[in-house]
Coordinates of C-alpha atoms in Angstrom, one line a residue:
Chain Z
M1 CA 173.2 -212.9 4.8
R2 CA 172.5 -210.7 1.8
V3 CA 169.0 -209.2 1.9
L4 CA 167.1 -207.6 -1.0
R5 CA 163.8 -205.8 -0.5
D6 CA 163.1 -203.7 -3.6
R7 CA 161.0 -204.5 -6.7
A8 CA 162.3 -204.2 -10.2
E9 CA 160.6 -202.2 -13.0
T10 CA 158.9 -205.1 -14.7
I11 CA 157.9 -208.7 -14.0
A12 CA 160.7 -210.0 -16.2
A13 CA 163.3 -207.7 -14.6
D14 CA 162.0 -208.8 -11.2
N15 CA 162.5 -212.5 -12.1
E16 CA 166.0 -211.6 -13.4
R17 CA 166.8 -209.9 -10.1
T18 CA 165.9 -213.1 -8.2
A19 CA 167.9 -215.2 -10.5
A20 CA 170.9 -212.9 -10.1
L21 CA 170.5 -213.1 -6.3
V22 CA 170.5 -216.9 -6.4
K23 CA 173.5 -217.0 -8.7
Q24 CA 175.4 -214.6 -6.5
A25 CA 174.6 -216.7 -3.4
T26 CA 175.7 -219.9 -5.2
K27 CA 179.0 -218.2 -6.3
S28 CA 179.8 -216.5 -3.0
G29 CA 178.5 -219.2 -0.6
E30 CA 176.7 -216.6 1.3
P31 CA 173.0 -217.2 2.0
A32 CA 170.6 -214.6 0.5
L33 CA 167.1 -213.5 1.2
R34 CA 164.6 -211.5 -0.9
V35 CA 161.4 -210.2 0.6
W36 CA 159.2 -208.0 -1.7
T37 CA 155.9 -207.3 -3.2
P38 CA 156.0 -208.5 -6.8
H39 CA 153.9 -206.8 -9.5
Q40 CA 150.4 -207.9 -10.0
H41 CA 150.4 -211.2 -11.9
V42 CA 149.4 -214.9 -11.8
A43 CA 152.3 -217.4 -11.5
F44 CA 151.4 -220.8 -12.9
G45 CA 153.1 -224.0 -12.0
R46 CA 154.6 -226.6 -14.4
R47 CA 151.7 -228.9 -14.0
D48 CA 149.3 -226.1 -14.8
A49 CA 151.1 -225.6 -18.1
R50 CA 150.3 -229.1 -19.1
T51 CA 146.6 -229.0 -18.5
E52 CA 144.1 -228.7 -21.3
G53 CA 142.6 -225.5 -19.9
Y54 CA 145.9 -223.8 -19.4
D55 CA 145.6 -221.3 -22.3
R56 CA 142.1 -220.4 -21.3
A57 CA 143.3 -219.9 -17.7
R58 CA 146.2 -217.7 -18.8
R59 CA 143.8 -215.6 -21.0
Y60 CA 141.4 -215.2 -18.2
A61 CA 144.1 -213.9 -15.8
E62 CA 145.5 -211.6 -18.4
R63 CA 142.1 -210.2 -19.4
H64 CA 141.6 -209.3 -15.7
G65 CA 144.9 -207.4 -15.3
Y66 CA 147.1 -210.3 -14.1
P67 CA 149.9 -211.0 -16.6
A68 CA 150.7 -214.8 -16.6
I69 CA 154.1 -216.3 -16.0
E70 CA 155.4 -219.8 -15.3
R71 CA 157.4 -220.2 -12.1
E72 CA 160.3 -222.4 -11.3
V73 CA 159.1 -223.6 -7.9
G74 CA 156.5 -226.3 -7.6
G75 CA 152.8 -226.1 -7.0
R76 CA 149.7 -224.6 -8.7
A77 CA 148.8 -221.1 -9.7
V78 CA 149.3 -218.3 -7.2
A79 CA 148.0 -214.7 -7.7
F80 CA 150.0 -211.7 -6.6
T81 CA 148.0 -208.5 -6.3
G82 CA 150.8 -206.0 -5.7
S83 CA 150.3 -206.3 -1.9
T84 CA 151.1 -210.0 -1.8
I85 CA 154.6 -210.8 -0.5
A86 CA 157.1 -213.2 -2.0
V87 CA 160.0 -214.6 0.0
V88 CA 163.0 -216.3 -1.6
H89 CA 165.6 -217.8 0.8
A90 CA 168.7 -219.1 -1.0
M91 CA 170.9 -221.5 0.9
P92 CA 174.2 -222.4 -0.9
D93 CA 175.8 -225.8 -0.5
A94 CA 172.6 -227.0 1.1
D95 CA 172.0 -230.7 1.7
R96 CA 169.8 -231.8 -1.2
T97 CA 168.1 -234.3 1.0
A98 CA 167.2 -231.9 3.9
I99 CA 163.9 -230.9 2.3
Q100 CA 161.8 -231.5 5.4
S101 CA 164.1 -229.7 7.8
R102 CA 164.2 -226.7 5.5
Y103 CA 160.4 -226.6 5.5
E104 CA 160.3 -226.8 9.2
R105 CA 162.7 -224.0 9.7
A106 CA 160.9 -221.8 7.1
S107 CA 157.5 -222.6 8.6
D108 CA 158.8 -221.6 12.1
R109 CA 160.2 -218.3 10.8
L110 CA 156.9 -217.5 9.0
R111 CA 154.9 -218.3 12.1
D112 CA 157.3 -216.2 14.2
A113 CA 156.8 -213.2 11.8
L114 CA 153.1 -213.5 11.9
T115 CA 153.0 -213.9 15.7
S116 CA 155.0 -210.7 16.0
L117 CA 152.2 -209.0 14.0
G118 CA 149.5 -210.4 16.2
V119 CA 148.4 -213.2 13.9
D120 CA 148.0 -216.6 15.5
A121 CA 148.7 -218.8 12.5
R122 CA 148.8 -222.6 12.6
E123 CA 150.1 -225.2 10.1
G124 CA 147.9 -226.6 7.5
E125 CA 145.2 -225.3 5.1
P126 CA 141.5 -225.7 4.5
D127 CA 140.4 -228.2 1.8
R128 CA 140.3 -226.8 -1.7
S129 CA 142.8 -224.1 -1.0
F130 CA 144.8 -222.3 -3.7
C131 CA 148.1 -223.9 -4.6
P132 CA 147.3 -226.9 -2.3
G133 CA 150.3 -228.2 -0.4
T134 CA 151.6 -229.8 2.7
H135 CA 153.4 -226.7 4.0
S136 CA 151.0 -223.9 4.5
L137 CA 149.8 -221.6 7.3
Q138 CA 146.3 -220.7 8.0
A139 CA 144.4 -218.2 10.2
G140 CA 140.8 -217.6 9.0
G141 CA 141.9 -219.1 5.6
K142 CA 145.2 -220.0 4.0
L143 CA 147.4 -217.0 4.2
A144 CA 150.9 -218.4 3.4
G145 CA 152.3 -221.3 1.4
L146 CA 155.9 -222.7 1.1
A147 CA 157.7 -224.4 -1.8
Q148 CA 161.2 -225.5 -2.5
R149 CA 163.5 -225.7 -5.6
V150 CA 166.5 -227.8 -5.1
H151 CA 169.6 -227.4 -7.3
Q152 CA 172.9 -229.2 -6.9
S153 CA 174.6 -226.3 -5.2
V154 CA 171.8 -224.2 -3.8
A155 CA 168.3 -224.8 -2.3
L156 CA 165.6 -222.2 -2.6
T157 CA 162.8 -222.0 -0.1
S158 CA 160.0 -219.8 -1.3
A159 CA 157.0 -218.4 0.4
V160 CA 153.9 -216.5 -0.6
V161 CA 152.2 -214.4 2.1
L162 CA 148.8 -212.7 1.5
V163 CA 148.7 -209.4 3.3
R164 CA 145.3 -208.2 2.2
D165 CA 143.3 -208.5 -1.0
H166 CA 142.1 -211.9 -0.2
D167 CA 138.8 -211.1 -2.1
A168 CA 140.8 -210.1 -5.2
V169 CA 142.9 -213.2 -5.1
A170 CA 139.7 -215.4 -4.7
E171 CA 138.0 -213.5 -7.5
V172 CA 140.8 -214.1 -10.1
L173 CA 141.8 -217.6 -9.0
G174 CA 138.2 -219.0 -9.0
P175 CA 137.8 -219.0 -12.8
V176 CA 141.6 -219.8 -13.3
Y177 CA 141.3 -222.9 -11.2
D178 CA 138.1 -223.9 -13.0
E179 CA 139.9 -223.8 -16.3
L180 CA 142.8 -225.8 -14.9
G181 CA 140.4 -228.4 -13.5
V182 CA 141.8 -228.0 -9.9
P183 CA 139.3 -227.9 -7.0
F184 CA 139.2 -224.5 -5.3
D185 CA 137.0 -222.8 -2.8
P186 CA 137.3 -219.0 -2.9
D187 CA 136.2 -218.9 0.8
T188 CA 139.5 -220.6 1.8
V189 CA 141.6 -217.6 0.8
G190 CA 142.9 -215.8 3.9
S191 CA 145.2 -212.9 4.6
V192 CA 147.2 -211.3 7.3
A193 CA 144.6 -208.5 7.4
R194 CA 141.7 -211.0 7.5
A195 CA 143.3 -212.6 10.5
G196 CA 143.5 -209.3 12.4
G197 CA 147.0 -208.3 11.4
P198 CA 148.3 -205.2 9.6
T199 CA 147.2 -204.2 6.1
D200 CA 150.6 -202.6 5.3
P201 CA 152.8 -204.9 3.3
E202 CA 155.9 -203.1 4.4
R203 CA 155.2 -203.9 8.0
V204 CA 154.8 -207.6 7.1
C205 CA 158.0 -207.5 5.0
D206 CA 159.9 -206.0 8.0
A207 CA 158.7 -208.8 10.2
L208 CA 159.6 -211.5 7.7
V209 CA 163.1 -210.1 7.2
D210 CA 163.6 -210.0 11.0
A211 CA 162.4 -213.6 11.3
F212 CA 164.4 -215.1 8.5
S213 CA 167.5 -213.1 9.5
A214 CA 167.4 -214.3 13.1
Chain Q
M1 CA 164.6 -247.4 7.1
S2 CA 166.5 -249.3 4.4
F3 CA 166.5 -248.5 0.8
D4 CA 166.9 -250.6 -2.3
I5 CA 170.4 -250.2 -3.8
P6 CA 170.7 -252.6 -6.7
E7 CA 174.2 -254.1 -7.2
D8 CA 174.1 -253.7 -11.0
C9 CA 173.9 -249.9 -10.8
R10 CA 176.5 -247.1 -10.1
Y11 CA 175.5 -243.9 -8.3
L12 CA 176.0 -240.2 -8.4
A13 CA 176.3 -238.4 -5.0
S14 CA 173.2 -236.4 -6.0
H15 CA 171.2 -239.7 -6.0
E16 CA 171.0 -240.6 -9.7
W17 CA 171.7 -244.2 -10.7
A18 CA 173.2 -245.5 -14.0
R19 CA 173.1 -249.0 -15.4
E20 CA 174.8 -250.4 -18.5
E21 CA 172.4 -252.2 -20.8
D22 CA 173.4 -253.5 -24.2
G23 CA 175.8 -250.6 -25.0
T24 CA 173.6 -247.9 -23.7
V25 CA 173.3 -246.5 -20.1
R26 CA 170.0 -246.2 -18.5
I27 CA 169.5 -243.5 -15.8
G28 CA 167.0 -242.7 -13.1
I29 CA 166.9 -241.5 -9.5
S30 CA 167.5 -243.8 -6.5
D31 CA 165.0 -245.3 -4.1
F32 CA 166.3 -243.0 -1.4
A33 CA 165.8 -239.9 -3.6
Q34 CA 162.2 -240.8 -4.5
D35 CA 161.4 -241.4 -0.9
E36 CA 162.9 -238.1 0.1
L37 CA 161.0 -236.2 -2.6
G38 CA 157.7 -237.9 -1.8
D39 CA 154.9 -238.4 -4.4
V40 CA 156.2 -237.4 -7.8
V41 CA 153.7 -235.3 -9.7
F42 CA 155.6 -234.1 -12.8
V43 CA 158.7 -235.0 -14.7
E44 CA 160.4 -233.0 -17.4
L45 CA 162.9 -234.8 -19.6
P46 CA 165.3 -233.7 -22.4
D47 CA 165.0 -234.3 -26.1
E48 CA 166.5 -237.2 -27.8
G49 CA 169.8 -236.2 -29.3
E50 CA 170.7 -233.8 -26.6
E51 CA 174.4 -234.0 -25.6
L52 CA 175.1 -234.0 -21.9
D53 CA 178.3 -233.5 -20.0
R54 CA 178.9 -235.2 -16.7
E55 CA 176.7 -233.7 -14.0
D56 CA 174.8 -231.5 -16.4
D57 CA 171.2 -231.0 -15.3
F58 CA 169.0 -232.9 -17.8
G59 CA 165.6 -232.6 -16.4
V60 CA 163.3 -231.6 -13.6
I61 CA 161.3 -233.6 -11.1
E62 CA 158.4 -232.1 -9.2
S63 CA 157.0 -233.8 -6.1
I64 CA 154.4 -232.7 -3.6
K65 CA 157.4 -231.4 -1.5
A66 CA 159.8 -229.8 -4.0
V67 CA 161.1 -229.2 -7.5
S68 CA 164.5 -230.7 -8.0
D69 CA 167.0 -230.8 -10.9
I70 CA 168.2 -234.2 -12.2
Y71 CA 171.9 -234.6 -13.1
A72 CA 173.7 -236.7 -15.6
P73 CA 176.0 -239.3 -13.9
L74 CA 178.1 -239.4 -17.1
A75 CA 178.6 -237.7 -20.4
G76 CA 176.8 -238.9 -23.4
T77 CA 174.0 -238.4 -26.0
V78 CA 170.4 -238.9 -25.1
T79 CA 169.1 -241.8 -27.2
A80 CA 165.8 -242.4 -25.4
T81 CA 163.5 -240.9 -22.9
N82 CA 160.8 -242.6 -20.8
D83 CA 157.9 -240.6 -22.0
V84 CA 155.5 -242.8 -20.0
L85 CA 156.5 -240.7 -17.0
L86 CA 154.9 -237.6 -18.5
D87 CA 151.5 -239.2 -17.9
D88 CA 152.5 -241.6 -15.0
P89 CA 155.1 -239.8 -13.0
E90 CA 154.3 -241.9 -10.0
L91 CA 156.2 -244.7 -11.6
V92 CA 159.3 -243.0 -10.2
N93 CA 158.0 -243.8 -6.7
D94 CA 156.7 -247.2 -7.5
D95 CA 159.6 -248.6 -9.4
P96 CA 162.6 -246.2 -9.5
Y97 CA 165.0 -248.7 -11.0
G98 CA 162.6 -250.3 -13.4
E99 CA 159.6 -248.6 -15.0
G100 CA 160.6 -245.3 -13.4
W101 CA 163.8 -245.0 -15.5
M102 CA 164.3 -241.6 -17.1
I103 CA 166.7 -241.5 -20.0
E104 CA 169.1 -243.7 -21.9
L105 CA 172.5 -242.4 -23.0
D106 CA 175.0 -243.3 -25.7
P107 CA 177.9 -243.0 -23.3
E108 CA 181.1 -241.1 -23.9
E109 CA 182.8 -242.5 -20.8
S110 CA 182.7 -245.4 -18.5
L111 CA 180.9 -245.6 -15.1
D112 CA 184.1 -246.0 -13.2
H113 CA 184.0 -242.6 -11.6
L114 CA 180.6 -243.2 -10.0
L115 CA 179.9 -244.6 -6.5
S116 CA 179.7 -248.3 -6.0
P117 CA 176.5 -249.6 -4.3
D118 CA 178.5 -249.9 -1.0
E119 CA 179.8 -246.4 -1.3
Y120 CA 176.4 -245.0 -2.0
A121 CA 174.9 -247.0 0.9
D122 CA 177.5 -245.4 3.1
Q123 CA 176.5 -242.0 1.9
I124 CA 172.9 -242.3 2.6
E125 CA 173.3 -244.0 6.0

């Protein structure tokens, strides 16, 4: 499996790097994994972009130092602080209808990584969490969420893992979710550090690469 | 679990259906596909007039589980889109072969290359 760890110079270049990795995985048939800490930004979902308050939400995020982008995978807005980890696992020739089994595998790997860091995470999330979904991990708040994008020839499983900065994430997402009209309780934001794990994103990245490569 | 597979449709292996109706071809996703995706929350469709080749992705469907591309079962020009889905995407779950249809094409080819209902049933068994 090809593994990529570094961050590109800009948010746009970073997105291009992921797209190139996925394209290469599709072409070669070799699975690929990217684990990194993206630049600070807020990634909005497609549904967010259709809400009445979307422009206001974008402006709020950008005024507070979080450039706004729209992301390809599903779900609602997610904030990356610079220490937040993104995971993209590209599986070529994947069965388009194996959504649940891919979630289960990815969730197990995430939990394995967190366990190796001393964090006892369990499935699920508190009510009114950010990017609410059915495949999240929590430990003193939501600290990781999973999503999938399914193409004809490749399936992408993506994860967001909050290492620290849970207060900063709550601070920016509170007003953003208000503008989007999506219920959100800032107290539900967790992190690896808040759950007693390390504060160094590199340590968490190492554990994630090990778990997803196993 | 059994899924509805209407006899008057033909199917693409990626779970889209196509049905000839008065010279046009109506397209959507199958009952199996909507069940696999779960509750659909967002649908993005192409513009009328867009020309599609066979198996081009023509739209995106987002459910509570995943975002998935939707593929054209045959080549043709988009003549209509079901814009009701923009506000009521759950129609894809409720009535995938009826009110949950997605686009209509002026076809450039027949449906002969697509799976028959029996062949599609074998695929999803």
